[in-house]
mmCIF file of C-alpha atoms in Angstrom:
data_model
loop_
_atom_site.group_PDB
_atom_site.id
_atom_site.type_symbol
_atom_site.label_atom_id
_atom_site.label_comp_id
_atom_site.label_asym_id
_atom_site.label_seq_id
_atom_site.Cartn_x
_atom_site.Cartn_y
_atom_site.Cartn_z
ATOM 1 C CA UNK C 189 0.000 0.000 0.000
ATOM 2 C CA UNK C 190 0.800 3.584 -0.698
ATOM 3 C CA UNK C 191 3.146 5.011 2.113
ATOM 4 C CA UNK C 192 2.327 8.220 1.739
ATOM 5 C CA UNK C 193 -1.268 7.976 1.480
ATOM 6 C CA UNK C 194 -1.280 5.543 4.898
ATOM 7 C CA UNK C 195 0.781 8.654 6.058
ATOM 8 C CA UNK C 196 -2.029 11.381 4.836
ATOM 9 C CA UNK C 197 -4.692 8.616 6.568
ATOM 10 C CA UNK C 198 -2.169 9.139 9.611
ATOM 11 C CA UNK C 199 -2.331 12.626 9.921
ATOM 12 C CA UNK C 200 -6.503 12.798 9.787
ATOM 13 C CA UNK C 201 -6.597 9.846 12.287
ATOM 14 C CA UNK C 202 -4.490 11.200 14.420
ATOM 15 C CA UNK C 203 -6.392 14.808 14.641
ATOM 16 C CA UNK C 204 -9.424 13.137 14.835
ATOM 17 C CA UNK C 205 -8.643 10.811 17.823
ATOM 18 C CA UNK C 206 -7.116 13.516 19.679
ATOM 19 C CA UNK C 207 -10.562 15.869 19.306
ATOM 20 C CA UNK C 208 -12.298 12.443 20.166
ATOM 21 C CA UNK C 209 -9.706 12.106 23.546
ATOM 22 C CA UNK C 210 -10.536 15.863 24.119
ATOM 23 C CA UNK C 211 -14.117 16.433 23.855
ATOM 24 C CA UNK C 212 -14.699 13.368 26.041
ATOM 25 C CA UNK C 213 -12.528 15.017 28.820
ATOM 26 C CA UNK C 214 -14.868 17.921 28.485
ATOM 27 C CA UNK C 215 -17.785 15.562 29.086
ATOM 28 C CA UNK C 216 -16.635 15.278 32.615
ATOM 29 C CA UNK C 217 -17.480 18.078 35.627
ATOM 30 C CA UNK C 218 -14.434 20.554 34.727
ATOM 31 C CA UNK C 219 -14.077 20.929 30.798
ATOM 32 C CA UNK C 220 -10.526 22.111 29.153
ATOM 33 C CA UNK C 221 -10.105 22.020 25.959
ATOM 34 C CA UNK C 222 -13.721 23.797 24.225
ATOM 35 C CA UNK C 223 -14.373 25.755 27.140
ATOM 36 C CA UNK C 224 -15.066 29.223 26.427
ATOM 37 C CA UNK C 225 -11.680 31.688 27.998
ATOM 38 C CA UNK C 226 -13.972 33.740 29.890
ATOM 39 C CA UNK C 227 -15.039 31.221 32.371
ATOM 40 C CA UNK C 228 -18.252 33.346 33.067
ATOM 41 C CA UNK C 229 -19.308 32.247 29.601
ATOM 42 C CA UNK C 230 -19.965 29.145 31.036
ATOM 43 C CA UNK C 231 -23.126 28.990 32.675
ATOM 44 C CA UNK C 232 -24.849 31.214 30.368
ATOM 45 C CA UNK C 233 -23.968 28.427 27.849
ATOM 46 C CA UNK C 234 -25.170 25.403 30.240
ATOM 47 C CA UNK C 235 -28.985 27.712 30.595
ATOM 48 C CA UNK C 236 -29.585 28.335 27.334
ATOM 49 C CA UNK C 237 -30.832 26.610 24.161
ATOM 50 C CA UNK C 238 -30.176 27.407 20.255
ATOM 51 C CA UNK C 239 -32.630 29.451 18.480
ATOM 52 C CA UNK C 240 -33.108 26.373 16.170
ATOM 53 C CA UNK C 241 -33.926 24.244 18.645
ATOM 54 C CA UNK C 242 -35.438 26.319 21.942
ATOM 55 C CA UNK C 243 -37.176 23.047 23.719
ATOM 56 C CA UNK C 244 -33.378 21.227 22.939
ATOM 57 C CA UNK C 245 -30.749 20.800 25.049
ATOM 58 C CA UNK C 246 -28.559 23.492 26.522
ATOM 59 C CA UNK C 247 -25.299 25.194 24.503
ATOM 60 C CA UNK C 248 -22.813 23.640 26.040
ATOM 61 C CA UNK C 249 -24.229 19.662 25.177
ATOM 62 C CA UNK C 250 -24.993 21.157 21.556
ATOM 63 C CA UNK C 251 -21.263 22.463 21.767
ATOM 64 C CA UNK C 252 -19.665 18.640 22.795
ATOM 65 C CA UNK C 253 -22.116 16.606 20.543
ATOM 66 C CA UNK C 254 -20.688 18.729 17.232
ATOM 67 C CA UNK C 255 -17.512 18.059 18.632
ATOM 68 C CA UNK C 256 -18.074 14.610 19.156
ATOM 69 C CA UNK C 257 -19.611 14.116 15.710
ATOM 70 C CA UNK C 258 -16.917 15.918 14.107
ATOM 71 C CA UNK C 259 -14.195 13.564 15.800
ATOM 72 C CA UNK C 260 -16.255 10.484 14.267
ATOM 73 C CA UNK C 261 -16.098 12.307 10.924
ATOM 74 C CA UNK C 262 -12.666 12.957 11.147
ATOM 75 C CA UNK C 263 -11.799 9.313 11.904
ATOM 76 C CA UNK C 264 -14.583 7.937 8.959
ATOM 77 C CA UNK C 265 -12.410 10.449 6.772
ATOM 78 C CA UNK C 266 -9.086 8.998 7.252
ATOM 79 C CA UNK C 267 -10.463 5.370 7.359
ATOM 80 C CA UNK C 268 -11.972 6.686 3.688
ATOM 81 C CA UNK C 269 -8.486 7.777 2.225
ATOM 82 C CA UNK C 270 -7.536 4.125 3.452
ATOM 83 C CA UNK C 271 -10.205 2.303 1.785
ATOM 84 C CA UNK C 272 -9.577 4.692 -1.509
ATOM 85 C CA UNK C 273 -6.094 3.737 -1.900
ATOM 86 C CA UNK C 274 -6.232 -0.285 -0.870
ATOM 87 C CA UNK C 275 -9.204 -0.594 -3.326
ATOM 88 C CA UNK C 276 -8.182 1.574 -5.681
ATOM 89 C CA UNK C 277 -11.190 3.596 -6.092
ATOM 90 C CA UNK C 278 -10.722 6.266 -8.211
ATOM 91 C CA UNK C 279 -13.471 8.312 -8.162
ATOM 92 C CA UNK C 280 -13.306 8.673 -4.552
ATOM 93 C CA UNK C 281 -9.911 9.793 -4.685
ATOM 94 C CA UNK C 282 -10.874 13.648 -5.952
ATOM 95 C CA UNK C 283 -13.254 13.758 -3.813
ATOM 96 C CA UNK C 284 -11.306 13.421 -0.470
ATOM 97 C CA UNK C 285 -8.728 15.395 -2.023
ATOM 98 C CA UNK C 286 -11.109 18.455 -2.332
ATOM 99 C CA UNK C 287 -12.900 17.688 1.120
ATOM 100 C CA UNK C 288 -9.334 17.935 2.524
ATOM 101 C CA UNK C 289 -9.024 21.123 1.193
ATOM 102 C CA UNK C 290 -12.221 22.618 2.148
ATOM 103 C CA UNK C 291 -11.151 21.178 5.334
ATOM 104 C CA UNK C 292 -8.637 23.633 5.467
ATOM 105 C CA UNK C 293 -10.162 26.403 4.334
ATOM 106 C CA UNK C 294 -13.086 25.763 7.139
ATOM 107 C CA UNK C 295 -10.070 25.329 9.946
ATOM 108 C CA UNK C 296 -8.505 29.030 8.281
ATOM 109 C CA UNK C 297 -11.927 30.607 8.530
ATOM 110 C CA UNK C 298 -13.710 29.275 11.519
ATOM 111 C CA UNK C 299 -10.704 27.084 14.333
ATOM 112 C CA UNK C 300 -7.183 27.236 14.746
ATOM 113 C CA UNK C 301 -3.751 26.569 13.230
ATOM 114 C CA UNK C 302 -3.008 23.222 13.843
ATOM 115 C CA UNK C 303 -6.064 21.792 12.281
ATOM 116 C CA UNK C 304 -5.357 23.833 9.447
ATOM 117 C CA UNK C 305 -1.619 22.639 9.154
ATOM 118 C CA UNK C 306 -2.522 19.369 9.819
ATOM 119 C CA UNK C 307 -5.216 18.900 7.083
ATOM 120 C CA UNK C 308 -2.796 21.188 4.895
ATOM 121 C CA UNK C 309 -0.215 18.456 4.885
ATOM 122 C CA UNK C 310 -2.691 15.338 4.840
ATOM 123 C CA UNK C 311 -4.436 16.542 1.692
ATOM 124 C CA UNK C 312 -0.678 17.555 0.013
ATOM 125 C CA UNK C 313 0.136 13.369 1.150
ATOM 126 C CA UNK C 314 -2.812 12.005 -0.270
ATOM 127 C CA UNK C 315 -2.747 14.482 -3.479
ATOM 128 C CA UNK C 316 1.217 13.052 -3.913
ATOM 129 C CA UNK C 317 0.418 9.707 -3.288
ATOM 130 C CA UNK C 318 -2.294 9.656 -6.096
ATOM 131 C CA UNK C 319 -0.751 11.188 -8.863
ATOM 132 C CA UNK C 320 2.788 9.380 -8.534
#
């Protein structure tokens, strides 16, 4: 199998598990990692619902369930570029490449640096790894 795509796989995986490891910490009683700076913030966010959904459940449970949803997708994603490259199939194989680019652009726009980077470099190893 492909080196560098297993490496591009390893790079998604290994973003995703670590969201996964730390929005499950900030299931428990004192969150760290997606808890707003201003520690105020917090309760506001644990009394109130989302104007889409005002009988849901509070801000802060919306806030970990995308989190925890986007750690799943993360890890599908990377099992994907896997399954693309031992199975060769090729139409796929643009299709992750773009979705790893609009991952970027979504991590430049709307969440930090290191997802950015890291979906930067795992789209550039699956991109090399399918056109060598």
């Amino acid at each position: 199998m492909n080196l560098l795509a297993i490496a591009s796989a390893a790079v998604f995986a290994v973003l995703g598990i670590l969201h996964l490891v730390y929005t499950i910490h900030d299931f428990g009683e004192r969150p760290r990692y997606f808890r707003p700076r201003d520690n105020a913030l917090m309760p506001a966010m644990r009394q109130t619902t989302t104007a889409i959904a005002p009988g849901g459940r509070d801000y802060w449970s919306g806030i970990l369930g995308f989190n925890l949803s986007h750690s799943i997708g993360v890890l599908l994603f990377a099992l994907l570029i896997v399954l693309a490259t031992q199975y060769e199939i090729m139409w796929l194989k643009p299709v992750l490449i773009t979705l790893g680019l609009i991952f970027a652009v979504i991590a430049w726009r709307c969440w930090f640096r290191i997802p950015m980077w890291g979906s930067l470099i795992g789209t550039t190893l699956m991109t090399a790894a399918w056109l060598a």
